[in-house]
Short mmCIF file of C-alpha atoms in Angstrom, two decimals:
data_model
loop_
_atom_site.label_atom_id
_atom_site.label_comp_id
_atom_site.label_asym_id
_atom_site.label_seq_id
_atom_site.Cartn_x
_atom_site.Cartn_y
_atom_site.Cartn_z
CA SER A 16 -11.14 -0.38 -6.10
CA MET A 17 -10.03 -1.32 -9.59
CA THR A 18 -9.50 -4.95 -8.60
CA LEU A 19 -13.10 -5.27 -7.38
CA ILE A 20 -14.40 -3.70 -10.60
CA GLN A 21 -12.24 -6.03 -12.70
CA GLN A 22 -13.42 -9.01 -10.63
CA ALA A 23 -17.07 -8.03 -11.16
CA ASP A 24 -16.48 -7.57 -14.92
CA PHE A 25 -14.79 -10.97 -15.12
CA LYS A 26 -17.67 -12.70 -13.32
CA LYS A 27 -20.19 -10.95 -15.57
CA ALA A 28 -18.30 -12.02 -18.72
CA LEU A 29 -17.91 -15.57 -17.40
CA LYS A 30 -21.67 -15.76 -16.74
CA ALA A 31 -22.44 -14.42 -20.24
CA ASP A 32 -20.08 -17.01 -21.80
CA ALA A 33 -21.67 -19.83 -19.78
CA GLU A 34 -25.14 -18.69 -20.86
CA ALA A 35 -23.96 -18.55 -24.50
CA VAL A 36 -22.66 -22.13 -24.21
CA VAL A 37 -26.05 -23.27 -22.89
CA VAL A 38 -27.88 -21.50 -25.73
CA LEU A 39 -25.49 -22.87 -28.37
CA ASN A 40 -25.80 -26.42 -26.98
CA ARG A 41 -29.61 -26.08 -27.13
CA ALA A 42 -29.32 -24.87 -30.74
CA ILE A 43 -27.12 -27.86 -31.60
CA VAL A 44 -29.64 -30.25 -30.01
CA ALA A 45 -32.54 -28.51 -31.76
CA LEU A 46 -30.82 -28.53 -35.17
CA THR A 47 -29.72 -32.13 -34.78
CA GLY A 48 -33.27 -33.11 -33.81
CA PHE A 49 -34.67 -31.14 -36.75
CA TYR A 50 -32.30 -32.83 -39.19
CA LYS A 51 -33.09 -36.31 -37.81
CA LYS A 52 -36.84 -35.62 -37.82
CA ASN A 53 -36.72 -34.51 -41.45
CA GLY A 54 -34.35 -37.27 -42.51
CA ILE A 55 -31.53 -34.91 -43.39
CA SER A 56 -28.11 -36.47 -43.22
CA MET A 57 -25.61 -34.95 -40.77
CA THR A 58 -22.55 -36.33 -42.56
CA LEU A 59 -20.46 -34.26 -44.88
CA ILE A 60 -21.48 -35.06 -48.42
CA GLN A 61 -19.11 -34.65 -51.33
CA ARG A 62 -20.37 -31.99 -53.68
CA GLY A 63 -21.43 -33.10 -57.09
CA SER A 64 -19.41 -32.40 -60.22
CA PRO A 65 -18.79 -28.71 -60.90
CA ASP A 66 -20.62 -29.04 -64.25
CA LYS A 67 -23.97 -29.94 -62.63
CA ALA A 68 -26.18 -26.93 -61.90
CA PRO A 69 -27.53 -26.73 -58.34
CA GLU A 70 -31.22 -27.31 -57.66
CA LEU A 71 -32.95 -23.98 -57.21
CA ALA A 72 -36.48 -25.00 -56.22
CA TRP A 73 -37.87 -27.29 -53.54
CA GLU A 74 -40.83 -28.29 -55.65
CA SER A 75 -38.76 -30.84 -57.50
CA GLN A 76 -38.18 -32.57 -54.15
CA GLY A 77 -41.87 -32.92 -53.44
CA ASP A 78 -42.16 -29.84 -51.24
CA ALA A 79 -40.19 -31.57 -48.48
CA TYR A 80 -37.38 -29.48 -47.05
CA LYS A 81 -34.16 -31.38 -47.35
CA GLY A 82 -31.84 -28.39 -46.95
CA HIS A 83 -28.38 -28.20 -48.38
CA ASN A 84 -27.05 -31.46 -47.04
CA GLU A 85 -23.45 -30.46 -47.41
CA GLU A 86 -24.06 -27.39 -45.21
CA ASN A 87 -26.00 -29.16 -42.45
CA HIS A 88 -22.97 -30.60 -40.81
CA GLY A 89 -21.16 -27.26 -41.24
CA ILE A 90 -23.74 -25.31 -39.20
CA VAL A 91 -23.65 -27.80 -36.34
CA GLN A 92 -19.84 -27.87 -36.51
CA ILE A 93 -19.71 -24.07 -36.42
CA LEU A 94 -21.97 -24.06 -33.36
CA ALA A 95 -19.85 -26.82 -31.76
CA MET A 96 -16.70 -24.78 -32.48
CA LEU A 97 -18.33 -21.73 -30.87
CA VAL A 98 -19.16 -23.84 -27.80
CA GLU A 99 -15.56 -25.07 -27.71
CA ASP A 100 -14.23 -21.51 -28.13
CA TYR A 101 -16.43 -20.22 -25.30
CA THR A 102 -15.45 -23.16 -23.11
CA LEU A 103 -11.74 -22.59 -23.79
CA GLU A 104 -12.20 -18.85 -23.21
CA MET A 105 -13.88 -19.54 -19.85
CA ARG A 106 -11.13 -22.00 -18.85
CA LYS A 107 -8.42 -19.52 -19.88
CA GLY A 108 -10.29 -16.72 -18.09
CA ARG A 109 -10.46 -18.78 -14.90
CA THR A 110 -6.76 -19.62 -15.19
CA ASP A 111 -5.86 -15.97 -15.83
CA ASP A 112 -8.12 -14.88 -12.97
CA ALA A 113 -6.50 -17.38 -10.60
CA LYS A 114 -3.06 -16.16 -11.69
CA ALA A 115 -4.11 -12.52 -11.26
CA GLN A 116 -5.57 -13.37 -7.83
CA ASP A 117 -2.28 -15.05 -6.83
CA GLU A 118 -0.34 -11.99 -8.02
CA PHE A 119 -2.77 -9.73 -6.16
CA GLU A 120 -2.35 -11.78 -2.97
CA ALA A 121 1.45 -11.69 -3.35
CA ASP A 122 1.37 -7.91 -3.92
CA ARG A 123 -0.98 -7.46 -0.98
CA GLN A 124 1.28 -9.58 1.24
CA ALA A 125 4.31 -7.53 0.12
CA MET A 126 2.46 -4.29 0.89
CA ASN A 127 1.36 -5.64 4.28
CA ASP A 128 4.96 -6.67 5.03
CA MET A 129 6.21 -3.24 3.98
CA PHE A 130 3.49 -1.56 6.07
CA ARG A 131 4.41 -3.70 9.11
CA THR A 132 8.11 -2.85 8.61
CA GLN A 133 7.32 0.85 8.28
CA LYS A 134 5.06 0.69 11.34
CA GLU A 135 7.84 -0.98 13.34
CA SER A 136 10.26 1.64 12.06
CA TYR A 137 7.78 4.36 13.04
CA VAL A 138 7.37 2.90 16.53
CA GLY A 139 11.18 2.67 16.83
CA ALA A 140 11.49 6.27 15.69
CA GLU A 141 8.85 7.35 18.21
CA GLN A 142 10.75 5.57 20.99
CA GLU A 143 14.00 7.16 19.86
CA LEU A 144 12.27 10.56 19.75
CA ALA A 145 10.93 10.01 23.27
CA GLU A 146 14.45 9.14 24.46
CA VAL A 147 15.91 12.23 22.75
CA GLU A 148 13.16 14.42 24.25
CA ALA A 149 13.85 12.92 27.69
CA ALA A 150 17.58 13.59 27.26
CA GLN A 151 16.75 17.10 26.06
CA GLN A 152 14.57 17.67 29.14
CA GLU A 153 17.36 16.36 31.37
CA ALA A 154 19.89 18.61 29.63
CA LYS A 155 17.49 21.55 29.95
CA GLY A 156 17.09 20.75 33.65
CA THR A 157 20.87 20.61 34.05
CA PHE A 158 21.22 23.86 32.11
CA ASP A 159 18.50 25.54 34.16
CA GLN A 160 20.21 24.36 37.37
CA ALA A 161 23.57 25.65 36.16
CA LYS A 162 21.93 28.93 35.18
CA SER A 163 20.33 29.15 38.62
CA ASP A 164 23.67 28.32 40.26
CA ALA A 165 25.38 31.01 38.17
CA SER A 166 22.69 33.49 39.16
CA ASP A 167 23.21 32.56 42.82
CA GLN A 168 26.96 33.01 42.38
CA ASP A 169 26.40 36.45 40.84
CA LYS A 170 24.17 37.40 43.77
CA LEU A 171 26.82 36.12 46.21
CA LYS A 172 29.51 38.07 44.36
CA LYS A 173 27.43 41.25 44.57
CA THR A 174 26.70 40.66 48.25
CA LEU A 175 30.37 40.00 48.96
CA GLY A 176 31.29 43.04 46.89
CA THR A 177 28.93 45.16 48.92
CA ASP A 178 29.88 43.60 52.27
CA CYS A 179 33.61 43.50 51.63
CA GLY A 180 34.07 46.34 49.16
CA TRP A 181 34.62 48.87 51.93
CA ILE A 182 37.66 46.87 53.07
CA LYS A 183 39.31 47.35 49.71
CA LYS A 184 38.63 51.08 49.79
CA LYS A 185 39.60 51.63 53.42
CA PHE A 186 42.38 49.04 53.79
CA GLY A 187 45.26 51.46 53.14
CA ASP A 188 43.89 54.07 55.56
CA ARG A 189 43.17 51.49 58.22
CA ARG A 190 46.64 50.02 57.83
CA LYS A 191 48.19 53.37 58.45
CA GLN A 192 45.92 53.90 61.46
CA ARG A 193 46.81 50.47 62.85
CA ALA A 194 50.49 51.16 62.33
CA THR A 195 50.07 54.42 64.15
CA GLU A 196 48.19 52.66 66.95
CA LEU A 197 50.91 50.00 67.21
CA ASP A 198 53.58 52.69 67.37
CA GLY A 199 51.60 54.46 70.11
CA LEU A 200 51.26 51.21 72.05
CA ALA A 201 54.97 50.49 71.67
CA GLU A 202 55.80 53.99 72.91
CA ALA A 203 53.42 53.61 75.85
CA LYS A 204 55.02 50.31 76.67
CA ASN A 205 58.42 51.91 76.65
CA LEU A 206 57.22 54.66 78.88
CA LEU A 207 55.74 52.30 81.31
CA ALA A 208 58.63 50.15 81.44
#
């Protein structure tokens, strides 16, 4: 992940800065020791008048290296400033890293909260889907039962049509025959009476 790569890069840079500070501090100690050993002043010395030509050879000083006294303090100061810059850079880097870590944690918490909310929503949707599917199954069962009942009713209608259809066709003829029979019975009754 990018965050892990950035974290590794930050730690590597922080280590390099810390090592640079150690090296620069050793250089400051070494230079300061060198200047003290050779009796070279570490204080800033006011330059001579601009009309005086600078010394160009060491021989006039008895072959003893005295350096450019006015620059001695400058080199150590430059090294000290570099140490301070690295130290400030490391402090700022740690502060920025802590801030970035806090932002990362806040973002991660927000994503976890959103994930949990979506998961709860998903579970709710699954439950709702299960309820809808159960209702659909119940409705299908009711529909299938109604369809079966309708089929049974059609079969009953056909059976009744077959069993009772002859009555519809023969009713008129049978009525006439019954009327004739009743008339014959009435006439026989009159004769017997």
